[in-house]
Backbone as JSON Lines, residues from 0, in Angstrom:
{"i":0,"aa":"M","n":[0.81,-1.19,0.0],"ca":[0.0,0.0,0.0],"c":[0.85,1.25,0.0]}
{"i":1,"aa":"R","n":[2.04,1.16,0.56],"ca":[2.9,2.36,0.61],"c":[3.23,2.86,-0.78]}
{"i":2,"aa":"T","n":[3.33,1.95,-1.72],"ca":[3.6,2.35,-3.09],"c":[2.44,3.16,-3.65]}
{"i":3,"aa":"V","n":[1.23,2.76,-3.34],"ca":[0.04,3.5,-3.8],"c":[0.04,4.91,-3.22]}
{"i":4,"aa":"Y","n":[0.33,5.01,-1.94],"ca":[0.37,6.33,-1.3],"c":[1.49,7.2,-1.9]}
{"i":5,"aa":"A","n":[2.64,6.6,-2.14],"ca":[3.77,7.35,-2.69],"c":[3.49,7.83,-4.11]}
{"i":6,"aa":"V","n":[2.92,6.98,-4.93],"ca":[2.59,7.38,-6.3],"c":[1.52,8.47,-6.3]}
{"i":7,"aa":"T","n":[0.53,8.33,-5.43],"ca":[-0.52,9.34,-5.33],"c":[0.05,10.67,-4.86]}
{"i":8,"aa":"L","n":[0.92,10.64,-3.88],"ca":[1.54,11.87,-3.4],"c":[2.42,12.5,-4.48]}
{"i":9,"aa":"G","n":[3.16,11.69,-5.2],"ca":[3.99,12.21,-6.29],"c":[3.15,12.84,-7.4]}
{"i":10,"aa":"A","n":[2.08,12.19,-7.79],"ca":[1.2,12.74,-8.84],"c":[0.53,14.02,-8.36]}
{"i":11,"aa":"G","n":[0.07,14.02,-7.12],"ca":[-0.57,15.22,-6.58],"c":[0.4,16.38,-6.44]}
{"i":12,"aa":"S","n":[1.62,16.09,-6.03],"ca":[2.63,17.14,-5.88],"c":[3.01,17.74,-7.23]}
{"i":13,"aa":"M","n":[3.16,16.88,-8.23],"ca":[3.48,17.38,-9.57],"c":[2.33,18.22,-10.12]}
{"i":14,"aa":"A","n":[1.1,17.77,-9.89],"ca":[-0.06,18.54,-10.35],"c":[-0.15,19.88,-9.62]}
{"i":15,"aa":"L","n":[0.16,19.88,-8.33],"ca":[0.13,21.13,-7.57],"c":[1.19,22.1,-8.06]}
{"i":16,"aa":"L","n":[2.39,21.61,-8.31],"ca":[3.45,22.47,-8.84],"c":[3.09,23.02,-10.22]}
{"i":17,"aa":"A","n":[2.52,22.19,-11.06],"ca":[2.1,22.64,-12.38],"c":[1.0,23.69,-12.27]}
{"i":18,"aa":"W","n":[0.05,23.46,-11.36],"ca":[-1.05,24.41,-11.16],"c":[-0.5,25.77,-10.74]}
{"i":19,"aa":"I","n":[0.4,25.77,-9.76],"ca":[0.97,27.01,-9.26],"c":[1.79,27.7,-10.36]}
{"i":20,"aa":"G","n":[2.58,26.94,-11.09],"ca":[3.38,27.51,-12.16],"c":[2.53,28.12,-13.27]}
{"i":21,"aa":"L","n":[1.5,27.41,-13.68],"ca":[0.63,27.93,-14.72],"c":[-0.12,29.17,-14.27]}
{"i":22,"aa":"R","n":[-0.57,29.19,-13.02],"ca":[-1.24,30.38,-12.5],"c":[-0.29,31.57,-12.48]}
{"i":23,"aa":"G","n":[0.96,31.33,-12.15],"ca":[1.95,32.4,-12.16],"c":[2.2,32.94,-13.56]}
{"i":24,"aa":"L","n":[2.28,32.04,-14.53],"ca":[2.47,32.48,-15.91],"c":[1.28,33.29,-16.42]}
{"i":25,"aa":"V","n":[0.09,32.81,-16.13],"ca":[-1.12,33.5,-16.59],"c":[-1.24,34.88,-15.96]}
{"i":26,"aa":"A","n":[-0.84,34.99,-14.71],"ca":[-0.93,36.28,-14.02],"c":[0.07,37.28,-14.55]}
{"i":27,"aa":"N","n":[1.19,36.82,-15.08],"ca":[2.26,37.73,-15.5],"c":[2.41,37.91,-17.0]}
{"i":28,"aa":"L","n":[1.87,37.02,-17.78],"ca":[2.0,37.12,-19.23],"c":[0.62,37.17,-19.88]}
{"i":29,"aa":"P","n":[0.3,38.28,-20.53],"ca":[-0.99,38.36,-21.19],"c":[-1.05,37.41,-22.4]}
{"i":30,"aa":"G","n":[-2.22,36.96,-22.69],"ca":[-2.39,36.07,-23.84],"c":[-2.3,34.6,-23.52]}
{"i":31,"aa":"L","n":[-2.05,34.25,-22.28],"ca":[-1.98,32.83,-21.91],"c":[-3.21,32.36,-21.14]}
{"i":32,"aa":"A","n":[-4.31,33.04,-21.32],"ca":[-5.52,32.69,-20.57],"c":[-6.01,31.28,-20.9]}
{"i":33,"aa":"R","n":[-5.66,30.76,-22.06],"ca":[-6.13,29.43,-22.43],"c":[-5.47,28.32,-21.61]}
{"i":34,"aa":"V","n":[-4.35,28.61,-20.96],"ca":[-3.7,27.59,-20.14],"c":[-3.97,27.78,-18.65]}
{"i":35,"aa":"D","n":[-4.88,28.7,-18.32],"ca":[-5.2,28.97,-16.92],"c":[-5.94,27.78,-16.32]}
{"i":36,"aa":"P","n":[-5.36,27.12,-15.3],"ca":[-6.03,25.96,-14.72],"c":[-7.33,26.3,-14.01]}
{"i":37,"aa":"E","n":[-7.46,27.52,-13.51],"ca":[-8.71,27.91,-12.86],"c":[-9.85,27.97,-13.88]}
{"i":38,"aa":"R","n":[-9.57,28.47,-15.07],"ca":[-10.6,28.52,-16.11],"c":[-10.86,27.15,-16.69]}
{"i":39,"aa":"R","n":[-9.81,26.36,-16.79],"ca":[-9.92,25.07,-17.45],"c":[-10.58,24.01,-16.57]}
{"i":40,"aa":"W","n":[-10.13,23.91,-15.32],"ca":[-10.63,22.86,-14.44],"c":[-11.4,23.38,-13.24]}
{"i":41,"aa":"G","n":[-11.18,24.61,-12.84],"ca":[-11.96,25.26,-11.79],"c":[-11.87,24.58,-10.43]}
{"i":42,"aa":"T","n":[-12.97,24.67,-9.71],"ca":[-13.03,24.14,-8.35],"c":[-12.85,22.63,-8.33]}
{"i":43,"aa":"R","n":[-13.43,21.93,-9.27],"ca":[-13.32,20.46,-9.3],"c":[-11.86,20.04,-9.47]}
{"i":44,"aa":"G","n":[-11.12,20.74,-10.28],"ca":[-9.71,20.43,-10.46],"c":[-8.9,20.67,-9.2]}
{"i":45,"aa":"R","n":[-9.19,21.79,-8.51],"ca":[-8.51,22.06,-7.24],"c":[-8.82,20.97,-6.23]}
{"i":46,"aa":"Q","n":[-10.06,20.5,-6.21],"ca":[-10.43,19.44,-5.28],"c":[-9.68,18.15,-5.57]}
{"i":47,"aa":"V","n":[-9.52,17.82,-6.82],"ca":[-8.82,16.59,-7.19],"c":[-7.35,16.66,-6.78]}
{"i":48,"aa":"V","n":[-6.71,17.79,-7.07],"ca":[-5.31,17.96,-6.71],"c":[-5.13,17.89,-5.19]}
{"i":49,"aa":"A","n":[-6.0,18.59,-4.45],"ca":[-5.91,18.58,-2.99],"c":[-6.17,17.18,-2.43]}
{"i":50,"aa":"A","n":[-7.11,16.46,-3.01],"ca":[-7.4,15.1,-2.53],"c":[-6.22,14.16,-2.78]}
{"i":51,"aa":"L","n":[-5.57,14.29,-3.93],"ca":[-4.4,13.45,-4.21],"c":[-3.29,13.69,-3.19]}
{"i":52,"aa":"V","n":[-3.0,14.96,-2.94],"ca":[-1.93,15.29,-1.99],"c":[-2.32,14.84,-0.58]}
{"i":53,"aa":"G","n":[-3.53,15.11,-0.17],"ca":[-3.98,14.72,1.17],"c":[-3.96,13.21,1.37]}
{"i":54,"aa":"F","n":[-4.43,12.47,0.37],"ca":[-4.44,11.02,0.46],"c":[-3.02,10.47,0.58]}
{"i":55,"aa":"G","n":[-2.12,10.98,-0.24],"ca":[-0.75,10.49,-0.21],"c":[-0.03,10.81,1.08]}
{"i":56,"aa":"I","n":[-0.17,12.03,1.56],"ca":[0.5,12.42,2.8],"c":[-0.03,11.64,3.99]}
{"i":57,"aa":"A","n":[-1.35,11.58,4.11],"ca":[-1.93,10.87,5.26],"c":[-1.64,9.38,5.2]}
{"i":58,"aa":"G","n":[-1.7,8.81,4.02],"ca":[-1.43,7.38,3.88],"c":[0.0,7.03,4.24]}
{"i":59,"aa":"L","n":[0.94,7.8,3.73],"ca":[2.35,7.51,4.04],"c":[2.67,7.75,5.5]}
{"i":60,"aa":"S","n":[2.17,8.85,6.06],"ca":[2.52,9.14,7.44],"c":[1.93,8.12,8.4]}
{"i":61,"aa":"S","n":[0.69,7.69,8.15],"ca":[0.11,6.69,9.05],"c":[0.7,5.3,8.81]}
{"i":62,"aa":"A","n":[1.09,4.99,7.59],"ca":[1.71,3.69,7.32],"c":[3.07,3.6,8.0]}
{"i":63,"aa":"Y","n":[3.87,4.66,7.92],"ca":[5.18,4.64,8.55],"c":[5.1,4.82,10.06]}
{"i":64,"aa":"A","n":[3.95,5.24,10.56],"ca":[3.77,5.35,12.01],"c":[3.42,4.0,12.62]}
{"i":65,"aa":"G","n":[3.15,3.02,11.79],"ca":[2.87,1.68,12.29],"c":[1.4,1.38,12.5]}
{"i":66,"aa":"W","n":[0.52,2.18,11.93],"ca":[-0.91,1.93,12.08],"c":[-1.29,0.67,11.33]}
{"i":67,"aa":"P","n":[-2.37,0.01,11.75],"ca":[-2.86,-1.14,10.99],"c":[-3.38,-0.68,9.62]}
{"i":68,"aa":"A","n":[-3.49,-1.61,8.69],"ca":[-3.85,-1.26,7.31],"c":[-5.21,-0.57,7.23]}
{"i":69,"aa":"A","n":[-6.19,-1.04,7.98],"ca":[-7.52,-0.43,7.93],"c":[-7.49,1.0,8.44]}
{"i":70,"aa":"G","n":[-6.73,1.25,9.48],"ca":[-6.61,2.6,10.01],"c":[-5.89,3.53,9.06]}
{"i":71,"aa":"T","n":[-4.9,2.99,8.37],"ca":[-4.15,3.78,7.41],"c":[-5.04,4.2,6.25]}
{"i":72,"aa":"V","n":[-5.82,3.26,5.72],"ca":[-6.72,3.58,4.61],"c":[-7.78,4.57,5.06]}
{"i":73,"aa":"A","n":[-8.32,4.38,6.27],"ca":[-9.33,5.3,6.78],"c":[-8.77,6.71,6.95]}
{"i":74,"aa":"A","n":[-7.56,6.81,7.46],"ca":[-6.93,8.13,7.62],"c":[-6.68,8.78,6.28]}
{"i":75,"aa":"A","n":[-6.24,8.01,5.3],"ca":[-5.96,8.56,3.98],"c":[-7.24,9.04,3.3]}
{"i":76,"aa":"V","n":[-8.29,8.27,3.41],"ca":[-9.57,8.67,2.8],"c":[-10.14,9.9,3.51]}
{"i":77,"aa":"A","n":[-10.04,9.94,4.83],"ca":[-10.53,11.1,5.57],"c":[-9.73,12.36,5.21]}
{"i":78,"aa":"A","n":[-8.43,12.23,5.07],"ca":[-7.6,13.37,4.7],"c":[-7.92,13.84,3.28]}
{"i":79,"aa":"A","n":[-8.15,12.91,2.38],"ca":[-8.5,13.28,1.0],"c":[-9.84,14.02,0.97]}
{"i":80,"aa":"A","n":[-10.81,13.54,1.73],"ca":[-12.11,14.2,1.77],"c":[-12.0,15.59,2.4]}
{"i":81,"aa":"G","n":[-11.23,15.69,3.47],"ca":[-11.05,16.99,4.11],"c":[-10.33,17.99,3.22]}
{"i":82,"aa":"A","n":[-9.32,17.52,2.52],"ca":[-8.57,18.41,1.62],"c":[-9.45,18.87,0.45]}
{"i":83,"aa":"A","n":[-10.24,17.95,-0.08],"ca":[-11.14,18.31,-1.2],"c":[-12.19,19.31,-0.72]}
{"i":84,"aa":"W","n":[-12.71,19.11,0.46],"ca":[-13.7,20.05,1.0],"c":[-13.07,21.43,1.19]}
{"i":85,"aa":"Y","n":[-11.87,21.47,1.73],"ca":[-11.2,22.74,1.98],"c":[-10.86,23.45,0.67]}
{"i":86,"aa":"A","n":[-10.48,22.7,-0.35],"ca":[-10.13,23.32,-1.64],"c":[-11.34,23.92,-2.33]}
{"i":87,"aa":"A","n":[-12.54,23.44,-2.0],"ca":[-13.76,23.95,-2.63],"c":[-14.26,25.23,-1.96]}
{"i":88,"aa":"R","n":[-13.7,25.56,-0.81],"ca":[-14.15,26.79,-0.13],"c":[-13.78,28.0,-0.95]}
{"i":89,"aa":"P","n":[-14.58,29.05,-0.9],"ca":[-14.25,30.26,-1.67],"c":[-12.96,30.9,-1.17]}
{"i":90,"aa":"T","n":[-12.19,31.42,-2.1],"ca":[-10.94,32.09,-1.75],"c":[-11.23,33.53,-1.38]}
{"i":91,"aa":"I","n":[-10.3,34.11,-0.66],"ca":[-10.49,35.49,-0.22],"c":[-10.02,36.44,-1.3]}
């Protein structure tokens, strides 16, 4: 299971870095609105990225802490749901 958590965390981290990088480019260079992840994927995309990162972090940390497998999966799913909920909240 640790491999699943690690791959999920890696994919989520890469997606998060790409999201941040693309938002930075769009904010600073006119004419790149077509690559804006907020316009392209919106709230649902932010939720997916947050859920991937939350699932991977919680799964790895609880697995390496020595939790039983059921507890590890429950913690990872709860963290993914919490991260997705938080990402859907309106920004200031």
